[in-house]
Amino acid sequence: MNILLIGSGGRENAIAWKLSQSKSLDKLFVAPGNAGSSRFGVNTPLDPNDHPAVCDFIVSNKVDMVVVGPEEPLVRGLADAILADKRTAAVAVIGPQAHGAQLEGSKDFAKAFMVRHDIPTARYRSFTSANVAEGEAFLDELRPPYVLKADGLAAGKGVLIIDDLAEAKKELRAMLDGMFGSASATVVIEEYLSGVELSVFVLTDGKGYVILPEAKDYKRIRDNDEGPNTGGMGAVSPVPFADAEFMRKVEDRVVRPTVEGLQKDGIPYKGFIFLGLMNCGGEPYVIEYNVRMGDPETEVVMPRLQSDLVDLFVATAEGRLSDETVKVDPRVCTTVMLVSGGYPGSYAKGVAMSGFDAVDSDSILFHAGTKSDADGRIVTSGGRVIAVSSLADDIEGALSRSYRNAEKIKFDGRFFRHDIGQDMIRIRDQRAAK
């Protein structure tokens, strides 16, 4: 089977790594890929938003399956375009069509879906510039902190959490005035949920589903969850408090109603659903849906996945996921993300990297923002540069391996958090002491 994987980040590098292990894979193309994905497939400079070019590539390279990594091409209708072209209509696409992708593309759409299908989530209302005064009145009803979300895709920057009421009202007007461009033409205001976050990943064919290993990621740039949000500075899997009872609640109250809700609403869906959850006193609440795998969570989920990923994708395409079971490595996996100096603000690109040969075999390097320059050197090309993932029998062992090997990768301005997973160790120990 020939597969085209869309994307260029750490998520796609991890998926490429896993796909390459399948006996069913003949050839893997990654568009556009990075310096790491080139180890597992053929990088190709293909623009995923140029739908005719993607379809032409599928035909000329006899691609049997397209796996879409990031959300933007899905929201922009890449899956629809492939299915609509007579030449590519029979190609399997892992990733929802544009209607289903609105679960991530529109916060208002997602919240209305949750309410309609009795899926636990925070109380909310949506506002535009036409009823901004009502938005301010709704803020008056809530307790701080106040959660304001741009309705559309805002490159992961469209969520504000504000403690002061007057500031929240000021930022509401700023968002509606174009703070995040058209993405914040509508703003969702939510009741704040207090608890511990985790990510749960589902692969569905629109009827059946399988649940992949859960993970906990770390968004703030500095230790102790300080500083601005990033795309993710590290992750841990499994999550100590996500025991069998908690995951039963997740499946019964969130996963099954979500898949059944898609069917009831007549929304075809073949692909991943990322459930951003909050554990509120042992009860799961949905913070958000994503229509793809998370990053950097993929970098800890894929190493724990023992099932053949190509086989799972084929079952998804053929509508028989209900017949599949997922095999999971019981060990802990951690990842530490190395980022460019200055990230998530401005940062340099094209910085030479070294130390790859010194990394031990007990860690896996998943490239995120890297490329090969004209001289064949690996250089930085993004803010989040490389994830160092490791498996071990416990969190401490996995972290020790990840941090030891993270130190070996060198580039000017390199930065990483030093406290990934420490909260999970505390939670694990507290639960063991009871």
CSV table of C-alpha atoms in Angstrom, one decimal:
chain,number,residue,atom,x,y,z
A,1,MET,CA,0.0,0.0,0.0
A,2,ASN,CA,1.2,3.5,-0.9
A,3,ILE,CA,0.4,6.2,1.7
A,4,LEU,CA,0.5,10.0,1.5
A,5,LEU,CA,0.9,11.6,5.0
A,6,ILE,CA,0.1,15.3,5.1
A,7,GLY,CA,2.0,17.5,7.6
A,8,SER,CA,5.5,18.6,8.7
A,9,GLY,CA,5.5,18.5,12.5
A,10,GLY,CA,6.5,16.2,15.3
A,11,ARG,CA,3.0,14.5,15.1
A,12,GLU,CA,3.6,13.6,11.5
A,13,ASN,CA,7.2,12.4,12.2
A,14,ALA,CA,5.8,10.1,14.9
A,15,ILE,CA,3.0,8.8,12.7
A,16,ALA,CA,5.5,8.2,9.8
A,17,TRP,CA,7.7,6.3,12.3
A,18,LYS,CA,4.8,4.1,13.2
A,19,LEU,CA,3.5,3.6,9.7
A,20,SER,CA,7.0,2.5,8.5
A,21,GLN,CA,6.9,-0.5,10.9
A,22,SER,CA,3.9,-2.0,9.0
A,23,LYS,CA,4.4,-4.9,6.6
A,24,SER,CA,1.4,-3.6,4.7
A,25,LEU,CA,3.3,-0.4,3.7
A,26,ASP,CA,5.0,-0.3,0.3
A,27,LYS,CA,5.8,3.4,0.0
A,28,LEU,CA,5.3,6.4,2.2
A,29,PHE,CA,5.2,10.0,1.0
A,30,VAL,CA,5.3,12.9,3.5
A,31,ALA,CA,4.1,16.3,2.4
A,32,PRO,CA,6.0,18.4,3.1
A,33,GLY,CA,7.7,16.5,5.9
A,34,ASN,CA,10.9,17.5,7.8
A,35,ALA,CA,14.4,16.2,8.3
A,36,GLY,CA,13.1,13.4,10.6
A,37,SER,CA,10.3,12.1,8.4
A,38,SER,CA,12.8,11.7,5.5
A,39,ARG,CA,14.1,8.7,7.4
A,40,PHE,CA,10.8,6.9,7.0
A,41,GLY,CA,9.4,8.2,3.7
A,42,VAL,CA,9.9,10.4,0.8
A,43,ASN,CA,9.4,14.1,1.5
A,44,THR,CA,7.6,16.0,-1.2
A,45,PRO,CA,7.0,19.8,-1.4
A,46,LEU,CA,3.2,19.5,-1.8
A,47,ASP,CA,0.9,22.3,-0.6
A,48,PRO,CA,-2.1,20.5,1.1
A,49,ASN,CA,-4.3,23.5,0.4
A,50,ASP,CA,-3.7,23.1,-3.4
A,51,HIS,CA,-6.4,20.4,-3.8
A,52,PRO,CA,-5.9,19.8,-7.5
A,53,ALA,CA,-2.1,19.3,-7.0
A,54,VAL,CA,-2.8,16.9,-4.2
A,55,CYS,CA,-5.2,14.9,-6.4
A,56,ASP,CA,-2.7,14.9,-9.3
A,57,PHE,CA,0.0,13.6,-6.9
A,58,ILE,CA,-2.2,10.8,-5.7
A,59,VAL,CA,-2.9,9.7,-9.2
A,60,SER,CA,0.7,9.9,-10.5
A,61,ASN,CA,2.1,8.1,-7.5
A,62,LYS,CA,-0.6,5.5,-7.2
A,63,VAL,CA,-1.4,6.5,-3.6
A,64,ASP,CA,-3.9,4.2,-1.9
A,65,MET,CA,-4.5,6.1,1.3
A,66,VAL,CA,-4.1,9.7,2.5
A,67,VAL,CA,-3.5,10.4,6.2
A,68,VAL,CA,-4.1,14.1,7.1
A,69,GLY,CA,-2.0,15.1,10.2
A,70,PRO,CA,-2.9,18.8,10.9
A,71,GLU,CA,-6.4,20.3,11.2
A,72,GLU,CA,-6.2,23.2,8.7
A,73,PRO,CA,-6.3,21.1,5.6
A,74,LEU,CA,-9.3,19.2,7.0
A,75,VAL,CA,-11.2,22.4,7.9
A,76,ARG,CA,-10.4,23.7,4.4
A,77,GLY,CA,-11.9,20.6,2.8
A,78,LEU,CA,-9.0,18.5,1.6
A,79,ALA,CA,-10.9,15.2,2.3
A,80,ASP,CA,-13.9,16.5,0.4
A,81,ALA,CA,-11.8,17.4,-2.6
A,82,ILE,CA,-10.1,14.0,-2.8
A,83,LEU,CA,-13.5,12.2,-2.5
A,84,ALA,CA,-15.1,14.5,-5.1
A,85,ASP,CA,-12.4,14.0,-7.8
A,86,LYS,CA,-13.4,11.0,-9.9
A,87,ARG,CA,-9.8,10.0,-10.2
A,88,THR,CA,-9.3,9.7,-6.4
A,89,ALA,CA,-12.8,9.0,-5.1
A,90,ALA,CA,-11.8,5.4,-4.2
A,91,VAL,CA,-8.7,6.5,-2.2
A,92,ALA,CA,-9.0,6.0,1.5
A,93,VAL,CA,-8.8,9.3,3.5
A,94,ILE,CA,-8.0,9.2,7.2
A,95,GLY,CA,-9.4,12.6,8.4
A,96,PRO,CA,-12.9,14.0,8.4
A,97,GLN,CA,-14.6,16.0,5.7
A,98,ALA,CA,-15.1,19.7,6.2
A,99,HIS,CA,-18.5,19.3,8.0
A,100,GLY,CA,-17.0,17.0,10.6
A,101,ALA,CA,-13.8,19.1,10.9
A,102,GLN,CA,-16.0,21.9,12.3
A,103,LEU,CA,-15.7,20.1,15.6
A,104,GLU,CA,-12.3,21.8,15.7
A,105,GLY,CA,-12.8,24.6,13.1
A,106,SER,CA,-15.7,26.2,15.1
A,107,LYS,CA,-15.8,26.3,18.9
A,108,ASP,CA,-19.5,27.4,18.7
A,109,PHE,CA,-20.3,24.4,16.5
A,110,ALA,CA,-18.5,22.0,18.9
A,111,LYS,CA,-20.2,23.4,22.0
A,112,ALA,CA,-23.6,23.2,20.4
A,113,PHE,CA,-22.8,19.6,19.4
A,114,MET,CA,-21.9,18.7,23.0
A,115,VAL,CA,-25.1,20.3,24.4
A,116,ARG,CA,-27.3,18.7,21.8
A,117,HIS,CA,-25.9,15.2,22.6
A,118,ASP,CA,-25.7,15.6,26.4
A,119,ILE,CA,-21.9,15.5,26.5
A,120,PRO,CA,-20.6,17.1,29.7
A,121,THR,CA,-18.9,20.4,29.1
A,122,ALA,CA,-18.7,23.9,30.7
A,123,ARG,CA,-21.7,26.3,30.4
A,124,TYR,CA,-21.2,28.7,27.5
A,125,ARG,CA,-22.6,31.3,25.2
A,126,SER,CA,-21.4,32.7,21.9
A,127,PHE,CA,-21.2,36.4,20.9
A,128,THR,CA,-20.5,38.6,17.9
A,129,SER,CA,-20.0,42.4,17.7
A,130,ALA,CA,-23.7,42.7,17.2
A,131,ASN,CA,-24.5,41.5,20.7
A,132,VAL,CA,-21.2,42.4,22.6
A,133,ALA,CA,-23.3,44.0,25.4
A,134,GLU,CA,-24.9,40.6,26.0
A,135,GLY,CA,-21.5,39.1,26.2
A,136,GLU,CA,-20.4,41.6,28.9
A,137,ALA,CA,-23.6,40.8,30.8
A,138,PHE,CA,-22.9,37.1,30.6
A,139,LEU,CA,-19.4,37.7,32.0
A,140,ASP,CA,-21.1,39.4,35.0
A,141,GLU,CA,-22.9,36.1,35.7
A,142,LEU,CA,-19.7,34.1,35.9
A,143,ARG,CA,-17.0,33.7,38.5
A,144,PRO,CA,-13.4,34.4,37.6
A,145,PRO,CA,-11.3,33.3,35.9
A,146,TYR,CA,-13.1,34.1,32.6
A,147,VAL,CA,-12.5,31.9,29.5
A,148,LEU,CA,-12.7,33.6,26.1
A,149,LYS,CA,-12.2,31.5,23.0
A,150,ALA,CA,-12.0,32.6,19.3
A,151,ASP,CA,-14.6,30.6,17.4
A,152,GLY,CA,-12.3,29.7,14.5
A,153,LEU,CA,-8.8,28.4,14.0
A,154,ALA,CA,-6.2,30.8,15.5
A,155,ALA,CA,-3.0,28.8,15.4
A,156,GLY,CA,-3.4,27.6,19.0
A,157,LYS,CA,-3.5,31.2,20.3
A,158,GLY,CA,-7.2,32.0,20.4
A,159,VAL,CA,-7.9,31.2,24.1
A,160,LEU,CA,-7.7,33.8,26.8
A,161,ILE,CA,-8.0,33.0,30.5
A,162,ILE,CA,-8.5,36.2,32.5
A,163,ASP,CA,-8.9,36.8,36.3
A,164,ASP,CA,-10.2,40.4,36.2
A,165,LEU,CA,-13.8,41.1,35.0
A,166,ALA,CA,-13.0,44.6,33.6
A,167,GLU,CA,-10.1,43.2,31.6
A,168,ALA,CA,-12.2,40.3,30.4
A,169,LYS,CA,-14.7,42.7,29.0
A,170,LYS,CA,-12.0,44.8,27.3
A,171,GLU,CA,-10.4,41.7,25.7
A,172,LEU,CA,-13.9,40.5,24.6
A,173,ARG,CA,-14.2,43.7,22.6
A,174,ALA,CA,-10.6,43.4,21.3
A,175,MET,CA,-11.2,39.9,20.1
A,176,LEU,CA,-14.4,40.9,18.3
A,177,ASP,CA,-12.6,43.8,16.8
A,178,GLY,CA,-10.1,41.4,15.1
A,179,MET,CA,-7.5,40.4,17.6
A,180,PHE,CA,-7.3,37.0,15.9
A,181,GLY,CA,-8.6,38.1,12.5
A,182,SER,CA,-11.7,36.4,11.2
A,183,ALA,CA,-11.2,33.6,13.7
A,184,SER,CA,-12.6,35.8,16.5
A,185,ALA,CA,-15.5,37.3,14.6
A,186,THR,CA,-17.4,35.1,17.0
A,187,VAL,CA,-16.2,34.6,20.6
A,188,VAL,CA,-17.3,31.8,22.9
A,189,ILE,CA,-17.4,32.6,26.6
A,190,GLU,CA,-17.2,29.6,28.9
A,191,GLU,CA,-17.5,28.9,32.6
A,192,TYR,CA,-14.1,28.0,33.9
A,193,LEU,CA,-13.5,24.4,34.9
A,194,SER,CA,-11.1,23.6,37.7
A,195,GLY,CA,-9.2,20.3,37.6
A,196,VAL,CA,-6.4,18.4,35.8
A,197,GLU,CA,-6.4,18.2,32.1
A,198,LEU,CA,-5.7,15.2,30.0
A,199,SER,CA,-6.0,14.2,26.3
A,200,VAL,CA,-7.9,11.1,25.1
A,201,PHE,CA,-7.6,9.9,21.5
A,202,VAL,CA,-10.2,8.1,19.5
A,203,LEU,CA,-10.0,6.6,16.0
A,204,THR,CA,-13.4,6.1,14.5
A,205,ASP,CA,-15.0,5.0,11.2
A,206,GLY,CA,-18.2,6.9,12.1
A,207,LYS,CA,-19.8,3.9,13.6
A,208,GLY,CA,-17.3,1.9,15.6
A,209,TYR,CA,-14.2,3.2,17.4
A,210,VAL,CA,-11.1,2.3,19.3
A,211,ILE,CA,-9.5,4.3,22.1
A,212,LEU,CA,-5.8,4.9,22.0
A,213,PRO,CA,-3.5,5.6,25.0
A,214,GLU,CA,-4.3,8.8,26.8
A,215,ALA,CA,-1.7,11.5,27.5
A,216,LYS,CA,-1.0,14.6,29.5
A,217,ASP,CA,0.7,17.5,27.8
A,218,TYR,CA,2.4,20.7,29.1
A,219,LYS,CA,1.6,24.0,27.3
A,220,ARG,CA,3.4,26.7,29.2
A,221,ILE,CA,6.9,27.7,28.1
A,222,ARG,CA,8.5,27.6,31.6
A,223,ASP,CA,8.7,25.3,34.6
A,224,ASN,CA,5.8,25.3,37.1
A,225,ASP,CA,3.4,26.2,34.3
A,226,GLU,CA,4.6,29.7,34.0
A,227,GLY,CA,4.9,32.0,31.0
A,228,PRO,CA,2.9,32.1,27.8
A,229,ASN,CA,1.2,29.1,26.1
A,230,THR,CA,3.1,27.1,23.5
A,231,GLY,CA,2.1,24.3,21.1
A,232,GLY,CA,3.4,21.9,23.8
A,233,MET,CA,6.6,21.5,25.7
A,234,GLY,CA,6.3,17.8,26.6
A,235,ALA,CA,3.9,14.9,27.4
A,236,VAL,CA,3.4,11.8,29.5
A,237,SER,CA,1.5,8.6,28.9
A,238,PRO,CA,-0.3,6.9,30.6
A,239,VAL,CA,-2.0,9.4,33.0
A,240,PRO,CA,-2.0,8.1,36.6
A,241,PHE,CA,-5.5,9.2,37.5
A,242,ALA,CA,-7.0,7.8,34.3
A,243,ASP,CA,-7.8,4.5,35.8
A,244,ALA,CA,-10.3,1.9,34.6
A,245,GLU,CA,-13.2,3.6,36.4
A,246,PHE,CA,-12.4,7.1,35.0
A,247,MET,CA,-11.9,5.8,31.5
A,248,ARG,CA,-15.2,4.0,31.7
A,249,LYS,CA,-16.9,7.3,32.4
A,250,VAL,CA,-15.0,8.9,29.5
A,251,GLU,CA,-16.2,6.2,27.1
A,252,ASP,CA,-19.8,6.1,28.4
A,253,ARG,CA,-20.3,9.9,28.7
A,254,VAL,CA,-18.0,11.3,26.0
A,255,VAL,CA,-16.7,8.8,23.4
A,256,ARG,CA,-19.8,6.8,22.7
A,257,PRO,CA,-22.2,9.9,22.7
A,258,THR,CA,-19.8,11.7,20.4
A,259,VAL,CA,-19.7,8.9,17.8
A,260,GLU,CA,-23.4,8.4,18.1
A,261,GLY,CA,-24.0,12.1,17.8
A,262,LEU,CA,-22.1,12.2,14.5
A,263,GLN,CA,-24.4,9.5,13.2
A,264,LYS,CA,-27.5,11.2,14.4
A,265,ASP,CA,-26.4,14.5,12.8
A,266,GLY,CA,-25.6,12.8,9.5
A,267,ILE,CA,-22.0,13.7,9.7
A,268,PRO,CA,-19.6,11.2,8.0
A,269,TYR,CA,-16.4,10.8,10.0
A,270,LYS,CA,-13.4,8.7,9.4
A,271,GLY,CA,-10.4,9.7,11.4
A,272,PHE,CA,-9.1,10.8,14.8
A,273,ILE,CA,-11.0,12.6,17.5
A,274,PHE,CA,-8.9,14.3,20.1
A,275,LEU,CA,-10.8,14.8,23.4
A,276,GLY,CA,-9.4,17.6,25.5
A,277,LEU,CA,-10.8,16.7,28.9
A,278,MET,CA,-10.8,18.2,32.4
A,279,ASN,CA,-10.9,15.8,35.3
A,280,CYS,CA,-13.1,17.7,37.8
A,281,GLY,CA,-13.2,15.7,41.0
A,282,GLY,CA,-13.2,12.4,39.1
A,283,GLU,CA,-15.7,13.5,36.5
A,284,PRO,CA,-14.7,14.0,32.9
A,285,TYR,CA,-15.7,17.3,31.1
A,286,VAL,CA,-14.9,18.2,27.5
A,287,ILE,CA,-12.9,21.3,27.1
A,288,GLU,CA,-12.5,20.9,23.3
A,289,TYR,CA,-12.5,18.6,20.4
A,290,ASN,CA,-9.7,18.4,17.8
A,291,VAL,CA,-10.1,16.4,14.6
A,292,ARG,CA,-6.5,15.1,14.6
A,293,MET,CA,-3.9,13.7,17.0
A,294,GLY,CA,-2.3,16.1,19.4
A,295,ASP,CA,1.2,17.3,19.3
A,296,PRO,CA,3.3,16.5,21.4
A,297,GLU,CA,1.0,13.8,22.7
A,298,THR,CA,1.4,11.8,19.5
A,299,GLU,CA,5.1,11.5,20.4
A,300,VAL,CA,4.1,9.5,23.5
A,301,VAL,CA,1.1,7.7,22.1
A,302,MET,CA,2.7,6.2,19.1
A,303,PRO,CA,5.6,4.5,21.0
A,304,ARG,CA,3.1,2.8,23.3
A,305,LEU,CA,0.9,1.6,20.4
A,306,GLN,CA,1.7,-2.0,19.6
A,307,SER,CA,-1.0,-2.5,17.0
A,308,ASP,CA,-0.2,-2.1,13.3
A,309,LEU,CA,-1.3,1.4,12.5
A,310,VAL,CA,-1.8,0.7,8.8
A,311,ASP,CA,-4.2,-2.1,9.7
A,312,LEU,CA,-6.1,0.2,12.0
A,313,PHE,CA,-6.4,2.8,9.2
A,314,VAL,CA,-7.6,0.2,6.7
A,315,ALA,CA,-10.2,-1.0,9.1
A,316,THR,CA,-11.3,2.7,9.5
A,317,ALA,CA,-11.6,3.1,5.8
A,318,GLU,CA,-13.6,-0.1,5.4
A,319,GLY,CA,-15.9,0.7,8.3
A,320,ARG,CA,-15.0,-2.3,10.4
A,321,LEU,CA,-13.2,-0.7,13.4
A,322,SER,CA,-15.6,-2.5,15.7
A,323,ASP,CA,-13.8,-5.7,14.9
A,324,GLU,CA,-10.4,-4.3,16.0
A,325,THR,CA,-8.7,-4.2,19.4
A,326,VAL,CA,-5.8,-2.0,20.3
A,327,LYS,CA,-2.6,-3.4,21.8
A,328,VAL,CA,-0.8,-1.0,24.1
A,329,ASP,CA,2.7,-1.2,25.7
A,330,PRO,CA,2.1,-1.0,29.5
A,331,ARG,CA,5.3,1.0,30.0
A,332,VAL,CA,5.4,4.8,30.5
A,333,CYS,CA,6.4,7.0,27.7
A,334,THR,CA,7.6,10.6,28.2
A,335,THR,CA,8.7,13.3,25.7
A,336,VAL,CA,10.6,16.5,26.2
A,337,MET,CA,10.4,19.2,23.5
A,338,LEU,CA,13.5,21.2,22.6
A,339,VAL,CA,12.5,24.6,21.3
A,340,SER,CA,14.2,27.6,19.8
A,341,GLY,CA,15.4,30.5,21.9
A,342,GLY,CA,12.7,33.2,22.0
A,343,TYR,CA,9.8,30.8,21.3
A,344,PRO,CA,6.8,31.3,21.5
A,345,GLY,CA,7.8,34.8,20.4
A,346,SER,CA,10.3,35.6,17.6
A,347,TYR,CA,13.2,33.2,17.1
A,348,ALA,CA,15.9,32.4,14.6
A,349,LYS,CA,15.6,29.8,11.9
A,350,GLY,CA,18.3,27.9,10.1
A,351,VAL,CA,20.4,27.3,13.2
A,352,ALA,CA,22.7,24.3,12.8
A,353,MET,CA,22.1,21.3,15.1
A,354,SER,CA,24.4,18.6,16.3
A,355,GLY,CA,24.6,15.6,18.7
A,356,PHE,CA,22.3,13.2,16.9
A,357,ASP,CA,24.9,10.4,16.8
A,358,ALA,CA,25.4,10.7,20.6
A,359,VAL,CA,21.8,9.9,21.4
A,360,ASP,CA,21.3,6.5,23.0
A,361,SER,CA,19.0,3.9,21.5
A,362,ASP,CA,16.7,4.1,24.5
A,363,SER,CA,15.2,7.4,23.2
A,364,ILE,CA,13.4,8.2,19.9
A,365,LEU,CA,13.9,11.5,18.2
A,366,PHE,CA,10.8,13.0,16.6
A,367,HIS,CA,11.6,16.0,14.5
A,368,ALA,CA,9.2,18.9,14.6
A,369,GLY,CA,10.7,22.1,13.2
A,370,THR,CA,13.8,20.9,11.3
A,371,LYS,CA,15.0,20.7,7.7
A,372,SER,CA,18.1,19.7,5.8
A,373,ASP,CA,20.0,22.7,4.3
A,374,ALA,CA,21.9,22.8,1.0
A,375,ASP,CA,24.9,21.3,2.7
A,376,GLY,CA,23.0,18.4,4.1
A,377,ARG,CA,23.1,19.7,7.7
A,378,ILE,CA,20.0,19.5,9.9
A,379,VAL,CA,19.0,23.0,10.9
A,380,THR,CA,16.1,24.5,12.8
A,381,SER,CA,13.0,25.6,10.9
A,382,GLY,CA,10.5,26.3,13.6
A,383,GLY,CA,9.8,27.2,17.3
A,384,ARG,CA,9.3,23.6,18.5
A,385,VAL,CA,12.3,21.8,17.1
A,386,ILE,CA,12.6,18.2,18.3
A,387,ALA,CA,10.9,15.9,20.7
A,388,VAL,CA,12.9,13.3,22.7
A,389,SER,CA,10.7,10.4,23.6
A,390,SER,CA,11.5,7.4,25.9
A,391,LEU,CA,9.9,4.3,27.3
A,392,ALA,CA,10.5,2.9,30.7
A,393,ASP,CA,8.8,1.0,33.5
A,394,ASP,CA,7.9,4.2,35.4
A,395,ILE,CA,7.8,7.9,34.9
A,396,GLU,CA,11.1,8.6,36.6
A,397,GLY,CA,12.9,6.1,34.3
A,398,ALA,CA,11.4,7.4,31.1
A,399,LEU,CA,12.1,11.0,32.1
A,400,SER,CA,15.7,10.2,33.0
A,401,ARG,CA,16.2,8.8,29.5
A,402,SER,CA,14.5,11.7,27.8
A,403,TYR,CA,16.4,14.4,29.7
A,404,ARG,CA,19.7,12.6,29.4
A,405,ASN,CA,19.4,12.5,25.6
A,406,ALA,CA,17.9,15.9,25.3
A,407,GLU,CA,21.1,17.3,26.7
A,408,LYS,CA,23.0,15.7,23.8
A,409,ILE,CA,21.2,17.6,21.1
A,410,LYS,CA,22.9,20.9,20.6
A,411,PHE,CA,21.9,24.1,18.9
A,412,ASP,CA,22.3,27.8,19.8
A,413,GLY,CA,19.4,29.0,21.9
A,414,ARG,CA,18.1,25.5,22.7
A,415,PHE,CA,15.6,25.5,25.6
A,416,PHE,CA,13.4,22.9,27.3
A,417,ARG,CA,11.3,22.6,30.4
A,418,HIS,CA,12.8,20.6,33.3
A,419,ASP,CA,9.6,19.6,35.2
A,420,ILE,CA,7.7,17.5,32.6
A,421,GLY,CA,5.7,14.8,34.4
A,422,GLN,CA,6.4,16.0,38.0
A,423,ASP,CA,2.8,16.6,38.7
A,424,MET,CA,1.9,13.2,37.4
A,425,ILE,CA,4.5,11.7,39.8
A,426,ARG,CA,2.8,13.5,42.7
A,427,ILE,CA,-0.6,12.3,41.7
A,428,ARG,CA,0.6,8.8,41.3
A,429,ASP,CA,2.2,8.8,44.8
A,430,GLN,CA,-0.9,10.4,46.4
A,431,ARG,CA,-3.1,7.7,44.9
A,432,ALA,CA,-0.7,5.0,46.1
A,433,ALA,CA,-0.7,6.4,49.6
A,434,LYS,CA,-4.5,6.2,50.0
